[in-house]
Amino acid sequence: MSSKHKPLPVSFGGITKDNVEQLRMINTSCFPVQYNDAFYREAVDRRDDELCKFAYWNGFVVGAICARIEPMPTHGETAPANANANANANA
């Protein structure tokens, strides 16, 4: 059986100093680790890079994605242990 789902109209918006605490609340609710204050400062500072966004449905934050670009390792080097992207959704 297949069920038909209506498309969910989601919009995206930036993470700013005025709403970054919502990101902290989502991360605290979804992940077993606690991100440090530098993570949240970086999310705010990167708002022009389009790498950190909230997902909004009906005016409510329902998810977030935060990513950063890591430099490529040169010949003979390995990627840093923290080279990852953090994405989450709280729906």
mmCIF file with all atom_site columns, C-alpha atoms in Angstrom:
data_model
loop_
_atom_site.group_PDB
_atom_site.id
_atom_site.type_symbol
_atom_site.label_atom_id
_atom_site.label_alt_id
_atom_site.label_comp_id
_atom_site.label_asym_id
_atom_site.label_entity_id
_atom_site.label_seq_id
_atom_site.pdbx_PDB_ins_code
_atom_site.Cartn_x
_atom_site.Cartn_y
_atom_site.Cartn_z
_atom_site.occupancy
_atom_site.B_iso_or_equiv
_atom_site.pdbx_formal_charge
_atom_site.auth_seq_id
_atom_site.auth_comp_id
_atom_site.auth_asym_id
_atom_site.auth_atom_id
_atom_site.pdbx_PDB_model_num
ATOM 1  C CA . MET A 1 1  ? 0.000  0.000  0.000  1.00 0.00 ? 1  MET A CA 1
ATOM 2  C CA . SER A 1 2  ? 1.175  3.464  -0.664 1.00 0.00 ? 2  SER A CA 1
ATOM 3  C CA . SER A 1 3  ? -0.038 6.552  1.068  1.00 0.00 ? 3  SER A CA 1
ATOM 4  C CA . LYS A 1 4  ? -0.007 10.005 -0.386 1.00 0.00 ? 4  LYS A CA 1
ATOM 5  C CA . HIS A 1 5  ? 1.685  12.689 1.639  1.00 0.00 ? 5  HIS A CA 1
ATOM 6  C CA . LYS A 1 6  ? 1.087  16.351 1.162  1.00 0.00 ? 6  LYS A CA 1
ATOM 7  C CA . PRO A 1 7  ? 4.266  18.326 0.575  1.00 0.00 ? 7  PRO A CA 1
ATOM 8  C CA . LEU A 1 8  ? 5.405  20.059 3.727  1.00 0.00 ? 8  LEU A CA 1
ATOM 9  C CA . PRO A 1 9  ? 6.120  23.716 2.984  1.00 0.00 ? 9  PRO A CA 1
ATOM 10 C CA . VAL A 1 10 ? 9.450  24.307 4.709  1.00 0.00 ? 10 VAL A CA 1
ATOM 11 C CA . SER A 1 11 ? 11.387 27.540 4.488  1.00 0.00 ? 11 SER A CA 1
ATOM 12 C CA . PHE A 1 12 ? 14.935 28.254 5.575  1.00 0.00 ? 12 PHE A CA 1
ATOM 13 C CA . GLY A 1 13 ? 16.386 31.118 7.553  1.00 0.00 ? 13 GLY A CA 1
ATOM 14 C CA . GLY A 1 14 ? 19.700 32.176 8.996  1.00 0.00 ? 14 GLY A CA 1
ATOM 15 C CA . ILE A 1 15 ? 21.036 31.604 12.487 1.00 0.00 ? 15 ILE A CA 1
ATOM 16 C CA . THR A 1 16 ? 21.725 34.886 14.259 1.00 0.00 ? 16 THR A CA 1
ATOM 17 C CA . LYS A 1 17 ? 22.762 36.059 17.698 1.00 0.00 ? 17 LYS A CA 1
ATOM 18 C CA . ASP A 1 18 ? 19.057 36.651 18.385 1.00 0.00 ? 18 ASP A CA 1
ATOM 19 C CA . ASN A 1 19 ? 17.961 33.063 17.674 1.00 0.00 ? 19 ASN A CA 1
ATOM 20 C CA . VAL A 1 20 ? 21.062 30.919 18.269 1.00 0.00 ? 20 VAL A CA 1
ATOM 21 C CA . GLU A 1 21 ? 19.651 29.671 21.590 1.00 0.00 ? 21 GLU A CA 1
ATOM 22 C CA . GLN A 1 22 ? 16.991 27.813 19.595 1.00 0.00 ? 22 GLN A CA 1
ATOM 23 C CA . LEU A 1 23 ? 19.814 25.921 17.872 1.00 0.00 ? 23 LEU A CA 1
ATOM 24 C CA . ARG A 1 24 ? 21.285 25.064 21.267 1.00 0.00 ? 24 ARG A CA 1
ATOM 25 C CA . MET A 1 25 ? 17.880 23.745 22.409 1.00 0.00 ? 25 MET A CA 1
ATOM 26 C CA . ILE A 1 26 ? 17.458 21.585 19.286 1.00 0.00 ? 26 ILE A CA 1
ATOM 27 C CA . ASN A 1 27 ? 20.975 20.168 19.604 1.00 0.00 ? 27 ASN A CA 1
ATOM 28 C CA . THR A 1 28 ? 20.535 19.467 23.316 1.00 0.00 ? 28 THR A CA 1
ATOM 29 C CA . SER A 1 29 ? 17.275 17.640 22.578 1.00 0.00 ? 29 SER A CA 1
ATOM 30 C CA . CYS A 1 30 ? 18.599 15.592 19.640 1.00 0.00 ? 30 CYS A CA 1
ATOM 31 C CA . PHE A 1 31 ? 22.211 14.736 20.430 1.00 0.00 ? 31 PHE A CA 1
ATOM 32 C CA . PRO A 1 32 ? 23.881 12.922 23.327 1.00 0.00 ? 32 PRO A CA 1
ATOM 33 C CA . VAL A 1 33 ? 26.815 15.355 23.220 1.00 0.00 ? 33 VAL A CA 1
ATOM 34 C CA . GLN A 1 34 ? 26.985 18.974 24.297 1.00 0.00 ? 34 GLN A CA 1
ATOM 35 C CA . TYR A 1 35 ? 28.475 21.441 21.839 1.00 0.00 ? 35 TYR A CA 1
ATOM 36 C CA . ASN A 1 36 ? 30.680 24.168 23.292 1.00 0.00 ? 36 ASN A CA 1
ATOM 37 C CA . ASP A 1 37 ? 30.018 27.895 23.056 1.00 0.00 ? 37 ASP A CA 1
ATOM 38 C CA . ALA A 1 38 ? 32.536 28.233 20.202 1.00 0.00 ? 38 ALA A CA 1
ATOM 39 C CA . PHE A 1 39 ? 30.322 26.005 18.017 1.00 0.00 ? 39 PHE A CA 1
ATOM 40 C CA . TYR A 1 40 ? 27.386 28.376 18.477 1.00 0.00 ? 40 TYR A CA 1
ATOM 41 C CA . ARG A 1 41 ? 29.526 31.493 17.939 1.00 0.00 ? 41 ARG A CA 1
ATOM 42 C CA . GLU A 1 42 ? 30.787 29.971 14.693 1.00 0.00 ? 42 GLU A CA 1
ATOM 43 C CA . ALA A 1 43 ? 27.218 29.185 13.592 1.00 0.00 ? 43 ALA A CA 1
ATOM 44 C CA . VAL A 1 44 ? 26.306 32.862 14.037 1.00 0.00 ? 44 VAL A CA 1
ATOM 45 C CA . ASP A 1 45 ? 29.494 34.126 12.383 1.00 0.00 ? 45 ASP A CA 1
ATOM 46 C CA . ARG A 1 46 ? 28.945 31.857 9.356  1.00 0.00 ? 46 ARG A CA 1
ATOM 47 C CA . ARG A 1 47 ? 25.463 33.192 8.593  1.00 0.00 ? 47 ARG A CA 1
ATOM 48 C CA . ASP A 1 48 ? 26.708 34.857 5.399  1.00 0.00 ? 48 ASP A CA 1
ATOM 49 C CA . ASP A 1 49 ? 28.228 31.614 4.150  1.00 0.00 ? 49 ASP A CA 1
ATOM 50 C CA . GLU A 1 50 ? 24.810 29.925 3.881  1.00 0.00 ? 50 GLU A CA 1
ATOM 51 C CA . LEU A 1 51 ? 26.241 26.969 5.824  1.00 0.00 ? 51 LEU A CA 1
ATOM 52 C CA . CYS A 1 52 ? 24.066 27.190 8.929  1.00 0.00 ? 52 CYS A CA 1
ATOM 53 C CA . LYS A 1 53 ? 20.295 27.381 8.576  1.00 0.00 ? 53 LYS A CA 1
ATOM 54 C CA . PHE A 1 54 ? 17.084 26.810 10.459 1.00 0.00 ? 54 PHE A CA 1
ATOM 55 C CA . ALA A 1 55 ? 14.210 24.949 8.826  1.00 0.00 ? 55 ALA A CA 1
ATOM 56 C CA . TYR A 1 56 ? 10.840 26.590 9.495  1.00 0.00 ? 56 TYR A CA 1
ATOM 57 C CA . TRP A 1 57 ? 7.383  25.118 9.111  1.00 0.00 ? 57 TRP A CA 1
ATOM 58 C CA . ASN A 1 58 ? 4.387  27.328 9.740  1.00 0.00 ? 58 ASN A CA 1
ATOM 59 C CA . GLY A 1 59 ? 6.658  29.857 11.457 1.00 0.00 ? 59 GLY A CA 1
ATOM 60 C CA . PHE A 1 60 ? 8.176  27.324 13.883 1.00 0.00 ? 60 PHE A CA 1
ATOM 61 C CA . VAL A 1 61 ? 11.756 26.053 13.928 1.00 0.00 ? 61 VAL A CA 1
ATOM 62 C CA . VAL A 1 62 ? 11.530 22.347 13.135 1.00 0.00 ? 62 VAL A CA 1
ATOM 63 C CA . GLY A 1 63 ? 15.153 21.616 12.316 1.00 0.00 ? 63 GLY A CA 1
ATOM 64 C CA . ALA A 1 64 ? 18.584 22.985 11.643 1.00 0.00 ? 64 ALA A CA 1
ATOM 65 C CA . ILE A 1 65 ? 21.669 22.237 9.643  1.00 0.00 ? 65 ILE A CA 1
ATOM 66 C CA . CYS A 1 66 ? 25.187 23.431 10.397 1.00 0.00 ? 66 CYS A CA 1
ATOM 67 C CA . ALA A 1 67 ? 28.174 22.702 8.215  1.00 0.00 ? 67 ALA A CA 1
ATOM 68 C CA . ARG A 1 68 ? 31.630 24.095 7.719  1.00 0.00 ? 68 ARG A CA 1
ATOM 69 C CA . ILE A 1 69 ? 34.239 23.768 5.043  1.00 0.00 ? 69 ILE A CA 1
ATOM 70 C CA . GLU A 1 70 ? 37.434 22.088 6.129  1.00 0.00 ? 70 GLU A CA 1
ATOM 71 C CA . PRO A 1 71 ? 40.669 22.569 4.197  1.00 0.00 ? 71 PRO A CA 1
ATOM 72 C CA . MET A 1 72 ? 41.665 19.626 2.038  1.00 0.00 ? 72 MET A CA 1
ATOM 73 C CA . PRO A 1 73 ? 44.643 17.730 3.409  1.00 0.00 ? 73 PRO A CA 1
ATOM 74 C CA . THR A 1 74 ? 47.785 18.035 1.349  1.00 0.00 ? 74 THR A CA 1
ATOM 75 C CA . HIS A 1 75 ? 49.789 15.062 0.184  1.00 0.00 ? 75 HIS A CA 1
ATOM 76 C CA . GLY A 1 76 ? 50.771 12.918 3.169  1.00 0.00 ? 76 GLY A CA 1
ATOM 77 C CA . GLU A 1 77 ? 48.371 14.564 5.642  1.00 0.00 ? 77 GLU A CA 1
ATOM 78 C CA . THR A 1 78 ? 45.148 13.126 6.974  1.00 0.00 ? 78 THR A CA 1
ATOM 79 C CA . ALA A 1 79 ? 41.854 14.947 7.417  1.00 0.00 ? 79 ALA A CA 1
ATOM 80 C CA . PRO A 1 80 ? 41.262 16.436 10.877 1.00 0.00 ? 80 PRO A CA 1
ATOM 81 C CA . ALA A 1 81 ? 39.339 14.234 13.295 1.00 0.00 ? 81 ALA A CA 1
ATOM 82 C CA . ASN A 1 82 ? 36.631 16.886 13.589 1.00 0.00 ? 82 ASN A CA 1
ATOM 83 C CA . ALA A 1 83 ? 35.985 17.188 9.838  1.00 0.00 ? 83 ALA A CA 1
ATOM 84 C CA . ASN A 1 84 ? 32.271 16.568 9.745  1.00 0.00 ? 84 ASN A CA 1
ATOM 85 C CA . ALA A 1 85 ? 28.929 18.182 9.074  1.00 0.00 ? 85 ALA A CA 1
ATOM 86 C CA . ASN A 1 86 ? 26.253 18.293 11.715 1.00 0.00 ? 86 ASN A CA 1
ATOM 87 C CA . ALA A 1 87 ? 22.685 18.108 10.498 1.00 0.00 ? 87 ALA A CA 1
ATOM 88 C CA . ASN A 1 88 ? 19.612 17.497 12.554 1.00 0.00 ? 88 ASN A CA 1
ATOM 89 C CA . ALA A 1 89 ? 15.895 17.726 12.381 1.00 0.00 ? 89 ALA A CA 1
ATOM 90 C CA . ASN A 1 90 ? 13.392 17.865 15.155 1.00 0.00 ? 90 ASN A CA 1
ATOM 91 C CA . ALA A 1 91 ? 10.043 17.160 13.587 1.00 0.00 ? 91 ALA A CA 1
#
